[in-house]
XYZ file of C-alpha atoms in Angstrom:
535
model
C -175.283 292.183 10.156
C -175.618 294.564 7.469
C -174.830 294.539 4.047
C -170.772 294.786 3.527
C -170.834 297.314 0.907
C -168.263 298.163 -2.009
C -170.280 301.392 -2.175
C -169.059 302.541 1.402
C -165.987 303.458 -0.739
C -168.155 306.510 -2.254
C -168.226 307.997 1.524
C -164.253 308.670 1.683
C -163.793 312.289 0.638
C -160.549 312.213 -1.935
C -158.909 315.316 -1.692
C -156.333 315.293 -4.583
C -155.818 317.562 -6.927
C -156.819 316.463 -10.867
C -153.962 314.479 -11.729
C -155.202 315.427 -15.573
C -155.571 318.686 -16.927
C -157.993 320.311 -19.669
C -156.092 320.626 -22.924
C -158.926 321.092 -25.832
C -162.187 320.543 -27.659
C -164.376 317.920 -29.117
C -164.663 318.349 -32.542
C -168.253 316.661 -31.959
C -169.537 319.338 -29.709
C -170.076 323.028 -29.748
C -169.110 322.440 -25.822
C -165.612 322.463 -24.486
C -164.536 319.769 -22.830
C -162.011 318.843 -20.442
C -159.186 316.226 -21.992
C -156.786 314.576 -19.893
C -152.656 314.396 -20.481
C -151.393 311.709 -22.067
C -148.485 313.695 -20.518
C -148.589 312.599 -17.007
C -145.845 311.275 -15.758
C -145.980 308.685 -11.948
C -143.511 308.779 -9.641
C -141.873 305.424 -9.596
C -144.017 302.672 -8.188
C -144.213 302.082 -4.888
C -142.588 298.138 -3.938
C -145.434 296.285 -2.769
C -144.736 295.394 1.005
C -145.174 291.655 0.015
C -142.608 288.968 -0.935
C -144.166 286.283 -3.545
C -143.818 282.742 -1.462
C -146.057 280.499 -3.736
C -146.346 280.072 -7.642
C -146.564 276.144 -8.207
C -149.557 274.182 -8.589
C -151.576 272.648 -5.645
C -152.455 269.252 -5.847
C -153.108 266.453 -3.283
C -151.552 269.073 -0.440
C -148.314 269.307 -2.039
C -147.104 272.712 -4.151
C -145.740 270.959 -7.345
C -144.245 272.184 -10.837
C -146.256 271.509 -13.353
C -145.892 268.285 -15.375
C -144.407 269.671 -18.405
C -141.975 272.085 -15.763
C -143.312 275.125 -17.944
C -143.971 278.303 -16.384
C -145.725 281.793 -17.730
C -145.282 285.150 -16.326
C -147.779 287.215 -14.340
C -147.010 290.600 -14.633
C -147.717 293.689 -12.491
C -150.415 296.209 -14.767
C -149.025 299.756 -13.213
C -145.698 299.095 -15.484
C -145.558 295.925 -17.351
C -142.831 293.789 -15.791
C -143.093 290.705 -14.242
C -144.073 289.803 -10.967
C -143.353 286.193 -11.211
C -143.518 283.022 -12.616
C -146.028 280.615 -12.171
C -146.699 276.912 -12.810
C -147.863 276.310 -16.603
C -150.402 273.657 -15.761
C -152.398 272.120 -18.514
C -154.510 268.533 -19.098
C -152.012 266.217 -17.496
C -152.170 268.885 -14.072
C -155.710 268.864 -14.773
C -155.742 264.984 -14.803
C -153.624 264.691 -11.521
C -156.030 267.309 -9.528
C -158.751 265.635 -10.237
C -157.568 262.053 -9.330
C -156.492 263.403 -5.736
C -160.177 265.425 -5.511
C -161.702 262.230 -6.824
C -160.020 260.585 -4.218
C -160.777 262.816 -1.121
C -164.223 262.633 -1.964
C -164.665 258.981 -2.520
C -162.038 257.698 0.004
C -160.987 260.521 2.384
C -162.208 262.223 5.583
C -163.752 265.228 4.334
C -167.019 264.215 3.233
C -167.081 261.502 6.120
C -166.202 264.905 8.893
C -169.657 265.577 10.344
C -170.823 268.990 9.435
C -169.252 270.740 12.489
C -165.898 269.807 11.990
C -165.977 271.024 8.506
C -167.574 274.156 9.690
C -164.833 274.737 12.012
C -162.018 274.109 9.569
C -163.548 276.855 7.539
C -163.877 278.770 10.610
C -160.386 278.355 11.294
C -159.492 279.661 7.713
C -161.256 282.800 7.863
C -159.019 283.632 10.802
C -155.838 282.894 9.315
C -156.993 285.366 6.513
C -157.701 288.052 9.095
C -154.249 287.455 10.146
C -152.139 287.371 6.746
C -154.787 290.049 5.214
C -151.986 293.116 4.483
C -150.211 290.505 2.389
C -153.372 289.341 0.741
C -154.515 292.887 0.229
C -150.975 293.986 -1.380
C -150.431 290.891 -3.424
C -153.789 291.301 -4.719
C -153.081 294.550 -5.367
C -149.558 294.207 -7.164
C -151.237 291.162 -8.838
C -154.915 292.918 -10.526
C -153.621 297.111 -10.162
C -156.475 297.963 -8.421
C -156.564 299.841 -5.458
C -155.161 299.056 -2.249
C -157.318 300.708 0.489
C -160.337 298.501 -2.297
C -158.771 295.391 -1.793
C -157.830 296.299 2.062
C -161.091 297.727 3.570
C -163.802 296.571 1.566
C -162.602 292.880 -0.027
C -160.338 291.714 2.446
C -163.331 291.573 4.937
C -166.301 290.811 2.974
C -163.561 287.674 2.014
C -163.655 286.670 5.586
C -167.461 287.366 5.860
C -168.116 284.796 2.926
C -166.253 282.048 4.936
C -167.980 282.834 7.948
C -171.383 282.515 6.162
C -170.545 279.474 4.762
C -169.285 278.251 7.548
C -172.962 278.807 9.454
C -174.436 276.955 6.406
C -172.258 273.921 6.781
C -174.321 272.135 9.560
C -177.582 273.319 8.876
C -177.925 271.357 5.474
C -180.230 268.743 5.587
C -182.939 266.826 3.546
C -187.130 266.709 4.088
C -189.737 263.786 5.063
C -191.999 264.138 2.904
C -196.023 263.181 3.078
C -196.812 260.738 0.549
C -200.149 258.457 -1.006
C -199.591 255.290 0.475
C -198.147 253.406 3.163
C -194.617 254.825 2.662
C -191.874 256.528 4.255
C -190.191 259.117 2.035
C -187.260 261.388 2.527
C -184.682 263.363 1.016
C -181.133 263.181 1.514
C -179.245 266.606 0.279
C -176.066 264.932 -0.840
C -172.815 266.517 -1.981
C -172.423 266.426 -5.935
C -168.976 265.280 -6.101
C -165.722 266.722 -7.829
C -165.900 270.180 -8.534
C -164.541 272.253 -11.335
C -163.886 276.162 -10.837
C -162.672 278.779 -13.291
C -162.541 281.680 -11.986
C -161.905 285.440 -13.440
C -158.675 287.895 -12.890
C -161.325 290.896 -11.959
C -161.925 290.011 -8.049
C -159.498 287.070 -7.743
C -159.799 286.574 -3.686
C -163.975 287.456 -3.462
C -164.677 284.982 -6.706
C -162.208 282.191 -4.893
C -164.517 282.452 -1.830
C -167.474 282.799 -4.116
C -167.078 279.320 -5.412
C -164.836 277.388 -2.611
C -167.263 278.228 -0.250
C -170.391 276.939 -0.814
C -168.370 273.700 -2.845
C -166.642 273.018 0.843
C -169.739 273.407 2.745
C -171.577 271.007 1.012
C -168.841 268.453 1.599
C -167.438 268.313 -1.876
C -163.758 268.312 -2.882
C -162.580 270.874 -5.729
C -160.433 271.989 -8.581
C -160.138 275.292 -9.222
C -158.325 276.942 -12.161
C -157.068 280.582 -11.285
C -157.007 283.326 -14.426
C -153.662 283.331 -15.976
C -153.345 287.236 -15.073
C -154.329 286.786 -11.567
C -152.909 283.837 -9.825
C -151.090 284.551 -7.044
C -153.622 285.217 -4.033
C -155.797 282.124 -4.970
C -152.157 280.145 -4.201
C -151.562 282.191 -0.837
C -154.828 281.492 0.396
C -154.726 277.416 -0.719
C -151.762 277.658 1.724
C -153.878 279.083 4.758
C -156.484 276.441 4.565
C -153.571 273.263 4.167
C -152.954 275.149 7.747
C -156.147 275.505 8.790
C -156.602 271.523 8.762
C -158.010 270.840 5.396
C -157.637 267.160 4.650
C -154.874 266.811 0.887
C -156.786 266.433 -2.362
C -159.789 268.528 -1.067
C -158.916 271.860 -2.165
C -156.543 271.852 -5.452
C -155.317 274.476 -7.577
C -154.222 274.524 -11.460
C -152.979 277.938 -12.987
C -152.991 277.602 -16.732
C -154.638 278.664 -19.692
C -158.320 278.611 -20.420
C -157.544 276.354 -24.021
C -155.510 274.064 -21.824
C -155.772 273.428 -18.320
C -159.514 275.650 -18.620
C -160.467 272.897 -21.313
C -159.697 269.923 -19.952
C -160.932 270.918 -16.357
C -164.461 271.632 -18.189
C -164.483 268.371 -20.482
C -163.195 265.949 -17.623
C -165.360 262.942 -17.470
C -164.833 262.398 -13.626
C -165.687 266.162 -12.550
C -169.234 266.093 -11.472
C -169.916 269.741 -11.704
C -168.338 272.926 -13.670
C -168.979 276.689 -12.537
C -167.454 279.368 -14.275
C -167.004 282.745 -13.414
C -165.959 285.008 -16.813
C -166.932 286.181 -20.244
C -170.316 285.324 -21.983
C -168.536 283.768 -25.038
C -166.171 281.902 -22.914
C -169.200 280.336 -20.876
C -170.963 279.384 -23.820
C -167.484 277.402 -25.171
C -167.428 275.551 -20.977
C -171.294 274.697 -21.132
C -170.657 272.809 -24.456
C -167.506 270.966 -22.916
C -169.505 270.003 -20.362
C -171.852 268.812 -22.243
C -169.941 267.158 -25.099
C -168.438 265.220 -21.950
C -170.203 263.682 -19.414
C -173.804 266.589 -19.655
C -172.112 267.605 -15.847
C -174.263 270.456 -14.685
C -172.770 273.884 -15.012
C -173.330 277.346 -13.347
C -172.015 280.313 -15.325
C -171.911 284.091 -13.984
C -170.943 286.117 -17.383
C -171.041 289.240 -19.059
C -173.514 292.256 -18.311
C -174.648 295.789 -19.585
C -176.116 297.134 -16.749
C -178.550 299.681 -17.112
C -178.512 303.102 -14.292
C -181.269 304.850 -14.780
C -182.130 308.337 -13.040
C -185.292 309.759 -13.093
C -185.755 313.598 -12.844
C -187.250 313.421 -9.060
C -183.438 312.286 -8.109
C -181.212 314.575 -6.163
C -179.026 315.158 -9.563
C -175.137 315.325 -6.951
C -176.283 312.023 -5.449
C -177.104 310.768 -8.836
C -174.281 311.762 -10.274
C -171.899 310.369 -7.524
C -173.867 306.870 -7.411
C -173.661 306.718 -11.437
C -169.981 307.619 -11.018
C -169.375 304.461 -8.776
C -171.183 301.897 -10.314
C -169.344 303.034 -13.740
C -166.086 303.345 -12.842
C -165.261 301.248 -9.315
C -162.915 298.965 -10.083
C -161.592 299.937 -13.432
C -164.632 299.641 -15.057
C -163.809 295.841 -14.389
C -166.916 294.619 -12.735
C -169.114 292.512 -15.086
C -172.524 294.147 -13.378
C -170.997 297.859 -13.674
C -173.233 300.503 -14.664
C -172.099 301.061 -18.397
C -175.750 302.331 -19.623
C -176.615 305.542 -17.911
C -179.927 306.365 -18.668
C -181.080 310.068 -17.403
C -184.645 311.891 -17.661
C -184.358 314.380 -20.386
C -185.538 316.858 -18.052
C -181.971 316.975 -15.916
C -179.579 315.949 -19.041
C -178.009 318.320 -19.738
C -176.858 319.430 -15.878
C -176.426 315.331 -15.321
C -174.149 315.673 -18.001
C -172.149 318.369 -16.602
C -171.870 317.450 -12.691
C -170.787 313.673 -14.245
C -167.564 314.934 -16.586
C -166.381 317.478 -13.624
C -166.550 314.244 -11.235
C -164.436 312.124 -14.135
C -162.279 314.706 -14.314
C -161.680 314.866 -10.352
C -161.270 311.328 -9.793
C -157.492 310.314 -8.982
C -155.625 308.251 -11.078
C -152.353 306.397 -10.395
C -150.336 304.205 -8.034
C -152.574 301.702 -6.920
C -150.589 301.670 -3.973
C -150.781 305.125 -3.021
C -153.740 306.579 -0.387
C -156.287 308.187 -1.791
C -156.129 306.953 -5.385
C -159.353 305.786 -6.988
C -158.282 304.309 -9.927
C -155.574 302.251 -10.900
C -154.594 300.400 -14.068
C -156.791 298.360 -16.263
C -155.300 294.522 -15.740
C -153.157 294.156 -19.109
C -152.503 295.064 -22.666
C -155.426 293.265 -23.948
C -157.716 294.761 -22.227
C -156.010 297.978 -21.891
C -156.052 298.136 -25.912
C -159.881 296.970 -26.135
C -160.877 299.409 -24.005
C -159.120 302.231 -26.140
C -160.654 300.342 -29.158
C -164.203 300.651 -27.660
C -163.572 304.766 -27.021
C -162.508 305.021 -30.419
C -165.685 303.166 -31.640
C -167.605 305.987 -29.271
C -165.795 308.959 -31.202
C -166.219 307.611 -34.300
C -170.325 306.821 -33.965
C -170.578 310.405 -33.208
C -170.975 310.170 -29.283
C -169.954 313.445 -28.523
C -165.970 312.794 -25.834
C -166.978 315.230 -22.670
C -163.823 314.074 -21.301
C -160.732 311.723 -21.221
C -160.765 309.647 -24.486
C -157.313 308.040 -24.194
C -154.300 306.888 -22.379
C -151.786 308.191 -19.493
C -148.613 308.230 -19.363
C -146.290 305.404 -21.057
C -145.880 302.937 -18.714
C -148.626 300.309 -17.617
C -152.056 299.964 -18.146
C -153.575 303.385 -17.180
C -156.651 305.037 -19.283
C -158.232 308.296 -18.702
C -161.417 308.299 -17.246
C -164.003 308.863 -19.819
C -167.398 310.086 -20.609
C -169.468 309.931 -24.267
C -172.382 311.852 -23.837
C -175.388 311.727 -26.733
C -174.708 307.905 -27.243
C -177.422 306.122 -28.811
C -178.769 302.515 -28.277
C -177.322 301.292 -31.232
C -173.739 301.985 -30.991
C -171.036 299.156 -29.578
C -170.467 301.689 -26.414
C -174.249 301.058 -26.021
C -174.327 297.321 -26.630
C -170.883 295.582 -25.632
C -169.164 295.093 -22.324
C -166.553 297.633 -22.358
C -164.863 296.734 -19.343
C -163.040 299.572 -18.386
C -163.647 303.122 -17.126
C -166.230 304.446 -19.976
C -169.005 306.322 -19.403
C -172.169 306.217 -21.981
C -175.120 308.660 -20.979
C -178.367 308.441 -22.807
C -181.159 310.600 -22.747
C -184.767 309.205 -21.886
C -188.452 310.510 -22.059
C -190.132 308.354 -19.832
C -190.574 305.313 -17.810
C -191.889 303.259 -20.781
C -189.625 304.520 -23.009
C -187.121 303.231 -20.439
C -187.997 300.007 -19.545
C -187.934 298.976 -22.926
C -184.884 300.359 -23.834
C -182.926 299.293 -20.656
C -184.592 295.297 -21.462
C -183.761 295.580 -25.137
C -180.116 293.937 -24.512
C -179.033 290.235 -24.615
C -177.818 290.970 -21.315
C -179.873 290.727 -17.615
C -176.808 290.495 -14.839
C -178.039 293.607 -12.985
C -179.757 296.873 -13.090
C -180.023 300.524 -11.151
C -182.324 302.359 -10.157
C -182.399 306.072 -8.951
C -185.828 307.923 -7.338
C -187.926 309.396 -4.947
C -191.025 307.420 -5.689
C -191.918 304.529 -4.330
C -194.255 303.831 -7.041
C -191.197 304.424 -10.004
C -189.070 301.827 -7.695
C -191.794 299.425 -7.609
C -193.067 299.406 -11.018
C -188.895 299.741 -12.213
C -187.918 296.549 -9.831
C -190.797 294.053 -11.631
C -189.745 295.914 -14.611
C -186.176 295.497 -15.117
C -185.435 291.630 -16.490
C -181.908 291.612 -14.602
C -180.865 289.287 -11.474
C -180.081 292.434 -9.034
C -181.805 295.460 -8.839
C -180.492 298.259 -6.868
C -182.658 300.878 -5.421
C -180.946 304.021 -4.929
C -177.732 302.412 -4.192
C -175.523 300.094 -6.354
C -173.092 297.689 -5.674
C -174.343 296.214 -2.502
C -172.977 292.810 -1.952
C -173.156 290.340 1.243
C -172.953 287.240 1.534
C -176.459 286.030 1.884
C -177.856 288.143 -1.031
C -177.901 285.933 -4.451
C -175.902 287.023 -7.336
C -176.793 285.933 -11.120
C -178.572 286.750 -14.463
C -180.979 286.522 -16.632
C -180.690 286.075 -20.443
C -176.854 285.591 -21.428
C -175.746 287.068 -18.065
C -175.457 283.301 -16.917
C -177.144 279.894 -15.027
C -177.450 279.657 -11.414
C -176.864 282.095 -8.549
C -173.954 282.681 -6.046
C -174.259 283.640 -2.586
C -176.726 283.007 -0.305
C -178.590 280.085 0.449
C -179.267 279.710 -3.306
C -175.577 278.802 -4.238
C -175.709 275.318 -2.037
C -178.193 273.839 -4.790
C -175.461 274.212 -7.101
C -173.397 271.702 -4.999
C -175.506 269.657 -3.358
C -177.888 266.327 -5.676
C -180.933 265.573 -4.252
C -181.695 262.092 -3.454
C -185.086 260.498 -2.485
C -185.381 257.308 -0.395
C -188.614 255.462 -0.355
C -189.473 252.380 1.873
C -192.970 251.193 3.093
C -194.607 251.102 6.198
C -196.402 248.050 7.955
C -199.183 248.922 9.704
C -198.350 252.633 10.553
C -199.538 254.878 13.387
C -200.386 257.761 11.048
C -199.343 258.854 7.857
């Protein structure tokens, strides 16, 4: 089947009009430069064709307040206001979710279902999110702010293609007999690891749910799951669909809280046998020292990233430019392997430069709701505010603004799409996950010069590439110390290609066939033989 692809998104022509118009100069730059409005003003927001059915805390099967009966708000990021509110849990949640998972691990059916059974269960649950996927696809969209044909044609599916993977994988794990010296019969037995702990981040709530769940159900294990505080509400929709799908209580249960609470004690429980994370590299670092203060549980941890896209000058410059484009600015910015260090040959620069603020400038920015719109608001204040921090930082280091540079409009979360050009290696646009629609171009000489500077970060999460020699793309794919390299494309996901990184980009890998030696121990059995046949 090939590769479901977020970049299919760069096919669909968008016809709108600017929504932004040119109003001045950089001070920085001899060149004028197009600025956007801080003027615009939306049309009211379009009501989300959703009504919001869950917002307590699963545990054991049962949708419960949480123990303390506090609740927080989630609120929607194209205005501000709340969208709901949700179940507050916290340790004592925490303590009860892991009980009933301990439980359905050590005294229910699902690790005693043979493999088929729980294949088909997860079988069944990919179907009922074909069915309910319009009210997956808005709530996740009222929920995160970004856009709805995103979350509708391109997550929606590659959601159900996850659980059909991991469905495939669920009967087709097994362990190896294995030659030894000596009269002696030795095997392997690939063993679910137990109870395990998920945290999981608000920038792809439904695709980082299926990231984790479904290798963790595959392998027979039972699960707790903390949601992010911004973005709870689909992981509780879709804990619903697989109670109907036939999923036994206490396998599946979810906690929405805050990392210092509920996040905490999930990561420093002494009966959770395993913790993966999903979420900021300074976060992770705080979870693998729970988890080892506690009971040393293993841990798998898929955190920040500075991606390098780098564009040599054999490179059809409009592709280029479109590719760079996407893997800066898809999702808000908000996509921890984005392409935040754009690296072109000095040769094409200056017309790189060009092409990639008059595509900024064109790309539509609004209601996340309405078709054609590419970009909708970042997910809240705090980030909203960092990201403004981080342009400021840009201006102020003497990046020269070629467009956008602020906010738009007064209401919500929206920024203007924006591109430094001149940035150097050593500023914080350069060097820190910006998260959020900036683009930094730098200028390079040649392919050593490159390689070291694109290395030369603490990050290695992922890395593009953009040529017409096979012999660039070759030497660039050994080159690059990142997890994923893309070749001429960018953003390619499925659900049998590993994701991960090197360096402080994380432990482990999801997808594929790699992600079921994050949940599975490996146990060898030895007994001797009596007079054997052959060894």
């Amino acid at each position: 089947m090939a590769a479901s692809r977020f970049s299919s998104l760069l096919r669909r022509s968008v016809s709108a009009a600017p929504l932004l118009r040119s109003i001045g100069n950089n001070s920085n730059s001899a060149r004028g430069i197009r600025r956007f409005s801080t003027a615009t003003v939306f049309e009211e927001p379009i009501t989300p064709p959703v009504q919001i059915t869950y917002t307590q805390n699963l545990i054991n099967g049962h949708f419960v307040d949480a123990a303390s009966g506090k609740t927080f708000p989630t609120y929607d990021p194209r205005t501000g206001e709340v969208i709901a509110h949700v179940a507050e849990g916290d340790a004592e949640d925490v303590n009860r979710a892991v009980a009933a998972a301990r439980k359905a691990f050590d005294e229910g059916p699902w690790p005693k279902m043979t493999p088929y059974e729980r294949s088909r269960i997860l079988l069944r649950f990919a179907h009922l999110v074909e069915k309910h996927s319009e009210e997956l696809a808005a709530l996740e969209t009222w929920d995160n702010g970004k856009p709805h044909e995103q979350a509708a044609k391109s997550e929606l599916p590659m959601l159900v293609r996850l659980f059909h993977y991991y469905a495939g994988w669920a009967d087709k794990i097994h362990g190896l007999t294995v030659p030894a010296d000596g009269n002696y019969h030795v095997q392997t037995l690939h063993e679910p690891i137990g109870v395990a702990g998920q945290i999981i981040p608000w920038n792809f709530p439904l695709l980082m749910f299926a990231w984790k769940v479904g290798p963790a159900l595959a392998c027979g294990n039972t699960i707790v799951l903390k949601t992010a505080e911004q973005t709870p509400l689909t992981a509780l929709y879709v804990a619903k669909l697989f109670l109907e799908a036939g999923l036994p209580p206490g396998v599946l249960n979810i906690i929405s809280g805050f990392g210092p609470t509920a996040g905490a004690a999930l990561a420093s429980h002494m009966d959770v046998d395993k913790i993966a994370f999903t979420g900021s590299t300074e976060t992770g670092k705080i979870v693998q020292e729970l988890a080892a203060r506690s009971n040393l549980k293993p841990v798998t941890l898929e955190l920040g990233g500075k991606s390098p896209f780098i564009i040599f000058d054999d490179a059809d410059i409009d592709k280029a430019v479109e590719l760079a484009h996407f893997a800066l600015f898809f999702n808000q910015g908000q996509c921890c392997c984005a392409g935040s260090r754009t690296y072109v040959h000095e040769h094409i620069y200056d017309e790189f430069v060009e092409k990639a603020k008059a595509r900024a400038v064109r790309r539509a920015v609004g209601d996340p709701f309405k078709k054609g719109i590419e970009q909708g608001p970042q997910i809240d204040s705090e980030q909203f505010q960092k990201v403004l921090r981080y342009i400021k930082s840009g201006i102020e280091s003497n990046a020269t603004l070629e467009c956008g540079g602020d906010r738009i409009g007064n209401k919500g979360y929206f920024v203007q799409p924006t591109v430094f050009s001149n940035v150097q290696d050593d500023m914080l646009i350069a060097q820190d996950e910006i998260f959020g629609p900036v683009q930094s171009i730098l200028k390079f000489k040649d392919i050593n010069d490159v390689i070291r500077r694109a290395n030369a970060t603490r990050y290695g999460l992922a890395a593009g590439v953009f040529t017409g020699s096979l012999e660039t793309a070759n030497t660039m794919m050994r080159a690059l110390k990142a997890g994923t390299v893309w070749i001429n494309c960018f953003d390619v996901f499925d659900a049998a290609i590993p994701f991960g990184g090197y360096k402080m980009s994380g432990v482990g890998r999801e997808k594929g066939i790699y992600s079921l030696n994050n949940y599975l121990q490996v146990k060898a059995v030895v007994s001797p033989l009596k007079n054997p046949a052959w060894l």
